[in-house]
C-alpha positions as a LaTeX table, in Angstrom:
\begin{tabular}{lrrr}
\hline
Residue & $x$ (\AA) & $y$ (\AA) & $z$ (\AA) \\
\hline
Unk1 & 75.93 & 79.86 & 115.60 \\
Unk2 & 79.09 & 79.61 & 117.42 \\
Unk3 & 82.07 & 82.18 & 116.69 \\
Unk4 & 83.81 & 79.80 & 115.60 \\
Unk5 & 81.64 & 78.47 & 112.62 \\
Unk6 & 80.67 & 81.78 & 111.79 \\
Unk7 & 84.11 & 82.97 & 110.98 \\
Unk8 & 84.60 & 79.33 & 108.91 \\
Unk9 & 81.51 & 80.58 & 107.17 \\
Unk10 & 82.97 & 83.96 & 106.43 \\
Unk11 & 86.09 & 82.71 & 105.16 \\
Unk12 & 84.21 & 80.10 & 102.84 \\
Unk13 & 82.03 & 83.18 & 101.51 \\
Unk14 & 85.37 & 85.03 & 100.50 \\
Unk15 & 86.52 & 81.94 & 98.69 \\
Unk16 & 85.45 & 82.60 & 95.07 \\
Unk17 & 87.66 & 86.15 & 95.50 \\
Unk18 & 90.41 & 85.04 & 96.95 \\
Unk19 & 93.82 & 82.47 & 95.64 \\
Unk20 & 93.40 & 79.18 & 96.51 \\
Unk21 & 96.79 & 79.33 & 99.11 \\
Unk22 & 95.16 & 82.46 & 100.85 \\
Unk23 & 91.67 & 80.78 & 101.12 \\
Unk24 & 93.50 & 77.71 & 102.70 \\
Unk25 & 95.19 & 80.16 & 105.54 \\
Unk26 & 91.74 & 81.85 & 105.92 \\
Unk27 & 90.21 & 78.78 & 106.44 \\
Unk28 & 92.84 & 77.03 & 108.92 \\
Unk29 & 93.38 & 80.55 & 110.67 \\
Unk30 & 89.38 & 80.59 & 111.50 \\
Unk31 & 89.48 & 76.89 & 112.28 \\
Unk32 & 92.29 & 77.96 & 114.86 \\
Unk33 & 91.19 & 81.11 & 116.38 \\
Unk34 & 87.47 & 80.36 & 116.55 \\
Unk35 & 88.04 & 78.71 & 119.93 \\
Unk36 & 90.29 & 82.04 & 121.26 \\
Unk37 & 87.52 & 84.56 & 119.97 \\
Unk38 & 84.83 & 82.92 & 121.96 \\
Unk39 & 87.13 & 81.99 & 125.42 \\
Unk40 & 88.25 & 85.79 & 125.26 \\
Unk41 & 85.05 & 87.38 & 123.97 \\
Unk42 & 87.69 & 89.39 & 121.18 \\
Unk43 & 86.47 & 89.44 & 117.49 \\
Unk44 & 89.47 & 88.81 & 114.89 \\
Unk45 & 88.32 & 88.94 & 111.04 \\
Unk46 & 89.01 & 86.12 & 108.98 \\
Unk47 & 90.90 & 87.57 & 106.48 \\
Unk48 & 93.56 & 88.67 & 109.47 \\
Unk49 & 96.44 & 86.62 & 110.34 \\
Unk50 & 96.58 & 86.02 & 113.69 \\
Unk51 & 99.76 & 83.37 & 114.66 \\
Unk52 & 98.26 & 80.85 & 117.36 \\
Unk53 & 101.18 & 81.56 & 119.35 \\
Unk54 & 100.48 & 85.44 & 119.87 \\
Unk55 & 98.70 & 86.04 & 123.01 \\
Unk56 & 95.35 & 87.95 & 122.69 \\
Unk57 & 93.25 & 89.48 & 125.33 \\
Unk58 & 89.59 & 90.30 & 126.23 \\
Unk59 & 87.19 & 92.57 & 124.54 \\
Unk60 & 89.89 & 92.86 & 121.17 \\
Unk61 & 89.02 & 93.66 & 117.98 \\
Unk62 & 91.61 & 92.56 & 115.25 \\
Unk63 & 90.10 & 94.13 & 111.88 \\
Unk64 & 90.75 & 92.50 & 108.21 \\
Unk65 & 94.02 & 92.21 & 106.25 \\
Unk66 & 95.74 & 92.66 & 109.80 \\
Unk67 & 98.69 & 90.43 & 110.98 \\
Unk68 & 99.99 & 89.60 & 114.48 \\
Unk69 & 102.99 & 87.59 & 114.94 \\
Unk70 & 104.11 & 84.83 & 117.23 \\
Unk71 & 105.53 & 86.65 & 119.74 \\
Unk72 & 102.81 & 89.31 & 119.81 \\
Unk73 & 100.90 & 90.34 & 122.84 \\
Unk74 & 97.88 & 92.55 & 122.46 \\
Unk75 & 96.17 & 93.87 & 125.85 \\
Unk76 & 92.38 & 94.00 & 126.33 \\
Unk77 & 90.02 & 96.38 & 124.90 \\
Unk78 & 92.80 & 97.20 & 121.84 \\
Unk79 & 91.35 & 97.85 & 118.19 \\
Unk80 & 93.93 & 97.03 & 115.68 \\
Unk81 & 92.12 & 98.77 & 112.57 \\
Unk82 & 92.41 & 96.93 & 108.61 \\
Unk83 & 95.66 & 96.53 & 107.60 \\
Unk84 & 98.07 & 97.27 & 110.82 \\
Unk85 & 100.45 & 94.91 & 111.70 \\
Unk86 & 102.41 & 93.51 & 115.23 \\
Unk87 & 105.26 & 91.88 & 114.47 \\
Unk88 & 108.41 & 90.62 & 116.56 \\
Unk89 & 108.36 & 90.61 & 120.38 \\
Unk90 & 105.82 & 93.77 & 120.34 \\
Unk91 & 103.64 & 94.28 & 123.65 \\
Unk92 & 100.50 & 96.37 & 123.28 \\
Unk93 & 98.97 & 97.81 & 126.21 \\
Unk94 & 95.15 & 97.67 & 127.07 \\
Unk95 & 92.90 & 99.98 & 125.66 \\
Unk96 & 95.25 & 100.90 & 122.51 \\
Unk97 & 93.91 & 102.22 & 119.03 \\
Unk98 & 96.42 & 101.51 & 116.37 \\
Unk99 & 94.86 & 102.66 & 112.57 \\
Unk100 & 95.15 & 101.60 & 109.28 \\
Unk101 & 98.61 & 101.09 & 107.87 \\
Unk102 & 100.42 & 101.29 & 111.24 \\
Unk103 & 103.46 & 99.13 & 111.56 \\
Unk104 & 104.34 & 98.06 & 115.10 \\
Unk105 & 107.61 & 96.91 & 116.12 \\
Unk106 & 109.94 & 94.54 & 114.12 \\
Unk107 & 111.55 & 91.37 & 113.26 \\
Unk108 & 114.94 & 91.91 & 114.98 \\
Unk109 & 116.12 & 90.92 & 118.39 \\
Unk110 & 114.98 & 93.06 & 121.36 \\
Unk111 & 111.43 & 94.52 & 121.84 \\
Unk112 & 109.00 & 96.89 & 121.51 \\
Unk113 & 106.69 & 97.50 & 124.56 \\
Unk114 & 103.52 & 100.16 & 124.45 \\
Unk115 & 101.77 & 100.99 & 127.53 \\
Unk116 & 98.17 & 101.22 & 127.81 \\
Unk117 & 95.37 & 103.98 & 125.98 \\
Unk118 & 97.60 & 105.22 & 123.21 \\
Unk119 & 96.42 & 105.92 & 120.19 \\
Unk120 & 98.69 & 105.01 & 116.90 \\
Unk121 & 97.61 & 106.85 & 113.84 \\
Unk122 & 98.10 & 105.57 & 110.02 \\
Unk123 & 100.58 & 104.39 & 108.43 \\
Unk124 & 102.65 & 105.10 & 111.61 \\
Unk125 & 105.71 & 102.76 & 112.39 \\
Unk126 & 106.55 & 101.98 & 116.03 \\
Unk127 & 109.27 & 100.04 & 117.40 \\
Unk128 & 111.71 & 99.69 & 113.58 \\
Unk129 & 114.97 & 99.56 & 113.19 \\
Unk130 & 116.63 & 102.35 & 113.95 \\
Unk131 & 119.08 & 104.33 & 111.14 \\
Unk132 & 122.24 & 104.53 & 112.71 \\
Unk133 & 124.86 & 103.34 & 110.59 \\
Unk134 & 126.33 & 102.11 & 113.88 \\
Unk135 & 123.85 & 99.53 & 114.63 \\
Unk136 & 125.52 & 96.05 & 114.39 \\
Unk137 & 122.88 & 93.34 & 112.92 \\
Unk138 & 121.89 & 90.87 & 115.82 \\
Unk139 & 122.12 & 93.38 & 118.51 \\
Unk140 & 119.21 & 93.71 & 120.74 \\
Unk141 & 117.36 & 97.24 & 120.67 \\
Unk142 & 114.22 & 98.47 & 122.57 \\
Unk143 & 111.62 & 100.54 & 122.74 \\
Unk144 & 109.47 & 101.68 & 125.67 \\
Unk145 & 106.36 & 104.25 & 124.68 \\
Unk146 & 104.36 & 105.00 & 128.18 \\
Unk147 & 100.19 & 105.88 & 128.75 \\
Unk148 & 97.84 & 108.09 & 127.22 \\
Unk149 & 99.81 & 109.59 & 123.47 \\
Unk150 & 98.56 & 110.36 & 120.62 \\
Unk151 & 100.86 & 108.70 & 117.80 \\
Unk152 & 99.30 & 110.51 & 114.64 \\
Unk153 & 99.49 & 109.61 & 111.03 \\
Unk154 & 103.08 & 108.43 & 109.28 \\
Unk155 & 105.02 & 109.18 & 112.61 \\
Unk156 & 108.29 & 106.84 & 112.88 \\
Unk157 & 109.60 & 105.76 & 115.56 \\
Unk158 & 112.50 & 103.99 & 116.27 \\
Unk159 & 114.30 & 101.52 & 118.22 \\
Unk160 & 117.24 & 101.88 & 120.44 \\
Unk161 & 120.90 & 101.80 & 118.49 \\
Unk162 & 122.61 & 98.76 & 121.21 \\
Unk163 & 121.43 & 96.70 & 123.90 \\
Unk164 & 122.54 & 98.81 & 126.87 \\
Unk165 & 120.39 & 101.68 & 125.80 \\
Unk166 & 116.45 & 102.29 & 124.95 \\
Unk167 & 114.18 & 104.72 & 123.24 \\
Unk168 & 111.64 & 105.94 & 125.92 \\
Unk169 & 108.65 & 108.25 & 125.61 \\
Unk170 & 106.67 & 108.86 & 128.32 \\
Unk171 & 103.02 & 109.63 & 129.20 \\
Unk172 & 100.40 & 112.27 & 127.50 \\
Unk173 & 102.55 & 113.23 & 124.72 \\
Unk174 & 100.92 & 114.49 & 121.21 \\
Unk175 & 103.11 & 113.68 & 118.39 \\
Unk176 & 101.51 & 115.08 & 115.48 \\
Unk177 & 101.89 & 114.16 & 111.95 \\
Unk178 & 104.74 & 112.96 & 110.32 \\
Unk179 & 107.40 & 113.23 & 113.46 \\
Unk180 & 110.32 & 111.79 & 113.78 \\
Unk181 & 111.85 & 110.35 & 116.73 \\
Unk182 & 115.28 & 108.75 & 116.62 \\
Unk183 & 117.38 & 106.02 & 118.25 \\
Unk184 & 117.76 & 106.45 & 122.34 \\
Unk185 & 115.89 & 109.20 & 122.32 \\
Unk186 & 114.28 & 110.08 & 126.03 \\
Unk187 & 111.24 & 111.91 & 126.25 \\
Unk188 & 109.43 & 113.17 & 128.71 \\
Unk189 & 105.69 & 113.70 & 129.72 \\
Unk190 & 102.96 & 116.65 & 128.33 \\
Unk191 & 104.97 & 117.42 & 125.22 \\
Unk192 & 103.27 & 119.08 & 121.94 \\
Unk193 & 105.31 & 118.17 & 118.72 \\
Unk194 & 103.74 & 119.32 & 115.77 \\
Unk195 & 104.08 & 118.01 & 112.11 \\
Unk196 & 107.24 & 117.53 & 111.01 \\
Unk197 & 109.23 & 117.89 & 114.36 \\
Unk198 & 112.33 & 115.60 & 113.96 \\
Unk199 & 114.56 & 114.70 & 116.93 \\
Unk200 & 118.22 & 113.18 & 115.99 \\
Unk201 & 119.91 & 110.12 & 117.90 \\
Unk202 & 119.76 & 110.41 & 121.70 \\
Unk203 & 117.69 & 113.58 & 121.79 \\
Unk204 & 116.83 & 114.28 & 125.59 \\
Unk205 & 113.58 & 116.11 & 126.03 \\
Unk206 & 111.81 & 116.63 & 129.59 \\
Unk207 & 108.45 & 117.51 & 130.26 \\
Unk208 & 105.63 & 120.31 & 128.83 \\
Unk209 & 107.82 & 121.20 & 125.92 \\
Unk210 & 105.85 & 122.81 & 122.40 \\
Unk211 & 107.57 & 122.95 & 119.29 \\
Unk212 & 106.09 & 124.39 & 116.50 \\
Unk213 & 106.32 & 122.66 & 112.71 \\
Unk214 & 108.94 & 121.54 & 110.88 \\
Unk215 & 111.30 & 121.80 & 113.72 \\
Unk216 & 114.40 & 119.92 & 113.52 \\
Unk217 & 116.65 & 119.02 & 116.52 \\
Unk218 & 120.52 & 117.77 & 116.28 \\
Unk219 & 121.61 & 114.30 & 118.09 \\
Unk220 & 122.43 & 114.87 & 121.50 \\
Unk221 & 120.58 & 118.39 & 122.78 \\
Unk222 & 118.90 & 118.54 & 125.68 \\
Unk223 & 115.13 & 120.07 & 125.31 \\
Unk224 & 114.63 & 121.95 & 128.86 \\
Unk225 & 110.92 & 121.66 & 130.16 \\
Unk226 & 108.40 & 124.31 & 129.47 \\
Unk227 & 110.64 & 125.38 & 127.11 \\
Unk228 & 108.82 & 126.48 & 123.21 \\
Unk229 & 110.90 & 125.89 & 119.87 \\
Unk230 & 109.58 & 127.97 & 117.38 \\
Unk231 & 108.39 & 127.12 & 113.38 \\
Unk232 & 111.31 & 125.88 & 111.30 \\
Unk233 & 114.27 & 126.46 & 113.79 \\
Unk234 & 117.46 & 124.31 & 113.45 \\
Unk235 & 118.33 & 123.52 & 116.86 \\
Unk236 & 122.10 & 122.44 & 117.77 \\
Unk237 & 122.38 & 123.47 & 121.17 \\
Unk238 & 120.56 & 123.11 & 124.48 \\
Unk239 & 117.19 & 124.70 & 125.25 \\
Unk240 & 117.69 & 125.79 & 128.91 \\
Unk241 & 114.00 & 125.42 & 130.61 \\
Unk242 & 111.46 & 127.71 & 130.24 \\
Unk243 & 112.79 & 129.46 & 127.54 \\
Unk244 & 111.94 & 130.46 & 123.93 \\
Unk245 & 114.32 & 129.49 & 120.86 \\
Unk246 & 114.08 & 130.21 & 117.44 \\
Unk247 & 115.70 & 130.30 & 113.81 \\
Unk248 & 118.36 & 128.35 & 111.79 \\
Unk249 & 120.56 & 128.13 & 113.67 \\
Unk250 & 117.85 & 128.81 & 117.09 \\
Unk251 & 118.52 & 131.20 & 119.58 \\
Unk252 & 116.95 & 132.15 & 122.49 \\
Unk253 & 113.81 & 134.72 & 122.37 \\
Unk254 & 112.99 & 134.99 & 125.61 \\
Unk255 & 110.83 & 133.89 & 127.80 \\
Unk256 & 108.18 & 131.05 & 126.89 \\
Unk257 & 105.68 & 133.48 & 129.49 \\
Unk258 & 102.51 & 132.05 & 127.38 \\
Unk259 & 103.63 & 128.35 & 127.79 \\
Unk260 & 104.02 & 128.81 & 131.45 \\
Unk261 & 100.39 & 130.82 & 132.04 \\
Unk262 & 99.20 & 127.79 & 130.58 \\
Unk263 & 100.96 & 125.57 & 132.39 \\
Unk264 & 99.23 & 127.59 & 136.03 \\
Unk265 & 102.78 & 128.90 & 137.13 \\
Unk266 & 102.10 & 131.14 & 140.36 \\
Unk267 & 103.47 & 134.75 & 140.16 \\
Unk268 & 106.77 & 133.76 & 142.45 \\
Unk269 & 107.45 & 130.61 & 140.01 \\
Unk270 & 107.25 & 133.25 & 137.38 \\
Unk271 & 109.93 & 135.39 & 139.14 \\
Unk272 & 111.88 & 132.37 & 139.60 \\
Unk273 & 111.65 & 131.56 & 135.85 \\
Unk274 & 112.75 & 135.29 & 134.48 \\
Unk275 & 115.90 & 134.96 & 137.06 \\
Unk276 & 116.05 & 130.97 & 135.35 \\
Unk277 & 115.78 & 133.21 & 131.75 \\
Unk278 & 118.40 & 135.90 & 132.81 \\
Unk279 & 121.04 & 133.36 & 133.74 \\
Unk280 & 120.57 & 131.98 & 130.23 \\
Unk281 & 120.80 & 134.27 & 127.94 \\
Unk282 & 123.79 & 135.50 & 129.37 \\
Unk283 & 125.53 & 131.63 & 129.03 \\
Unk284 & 123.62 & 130.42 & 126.32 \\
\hline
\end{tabular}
């Protein structure tokens, strides 16, 4: 039996359980995509929505109760679990996990672009409208997550504020649960944010950064690499590099010496860091 006829058949057997417009846009949708799943070799349920428009790649897995919009463009290998959703001009990298619930990107002008091998957890939502109260309807706003992060559960992420600017995460990042990361925010690569970290608007955070829970960071601070903010601090200033911060509102603690043993700094980078920490604490 081809794929096509067996997803007709699928959709007929779900018929009895289902409203008579929904089994109508089962059956046309498996009618449609039937061709696509055998061309591309990519299995898409027949109670998902795919548009005809969206462009779907090899080896993809589109699970039930899923949608995937017009402009839509889903790399090869990805498994978009039950009930996630790619709407508006959303580009999905190859290789790409996104769970139940997730919500990528959004119908608004601009786009949302995720590189390849990241992982999205549930209920997470990628690529929204941001909150700023500045944000003029119409306006173009972007998004641009890199390789190899781990998005976990009811993370949300958000678009850039205006067209000249763009939120940007890098590579190899864990976001654990329940972060927040703001409009034209810039982070880096390596970084540990565990649950509850929230970053403010345009947020600047390098590389190999660790903050512990419930962390909350004002708009505009600068998060120096290697640098560890510690459980529940407030944080409305800089964190020079390397360094240590903690408490509402956080202040420095020294120096982040585990981070950096972890991180294989040599004994003369470590020399170089303590005269980095020095400097510091006198300014900060």
């Amino acid at each position: 039996m081809s794929a096509a006829a067996a997803a007709a058949r699928a959709a007929r057997l779900l018929l009895p359980c289902l409203s008579q417009t929904t089994a109508t846009r089962l059956l046309h949708a498996s009618a449609s995509q039937g061709a696509a799943r055998e061309a591309s070799g990519s299995f898409i349920h027949p109670a998902a929505v795919v548009h005809p428009d969206a462009v779907v790649g090899q080896g993809v897995s589109i699970g039930p109760f899923c949608t995937v919009g017009p402009s839509a463009r889903i790399g090869d290998a990805c498994q978009l679990h039950a009930g996630s959703h790619v709407v508006g001009d959303t580009e999905l990298g190859e290789g790409c996990v996104v769970q139940t619930g997730a919500i990528l990107g959004a119908d608004i002008p601009g786009q949302t672009v995720i590189g390849e091998n990241n992982i999205i957890g549930h209920y997470a939502t990628v690529g929204i409208k941001c909150q700023d109260l500045k944000y003029k309807t119409g306006d173009e706003c972007f998004l641009h997550i890199g390789r190899n992060n781990e998005i976990r559960e009811y993370c949300s992420i958000h678009r850039s504020s205006k067209s000249c600017d763009c939120t940007v995460i890098g590579d190899n990042n864990l976001i654990m649960g329940s972060c927040h990361i703001a409009h034209d925010c810039k982070i880096g690569n390596n970084n540990i944010f565990a649950n509850n970290t929230l970053f403010a608007g345009h947020v600047v955070v390098e590389d190999c950064t660790h903050t512990a829970g419930a962390v909350v960071v004002h708009q505009f601070c600068h998060i120096g690499s290697y640098s560890f903010l510690g459980g529940g601090s407030v944080v409305a200033q800089d964190v020079p590099r390397y360094m240590m911060v903690a408490g509402d509102r956080a202040e420095l603690r020294g120096l982040n010496l585990e981070g950096l043993r972890r991180n294989g700094f040599s004994d003369q980078e470590f020399e170089e860091s303590l005269s980095e920490s020095i400097y510091a604490n006198y300014y900060y």
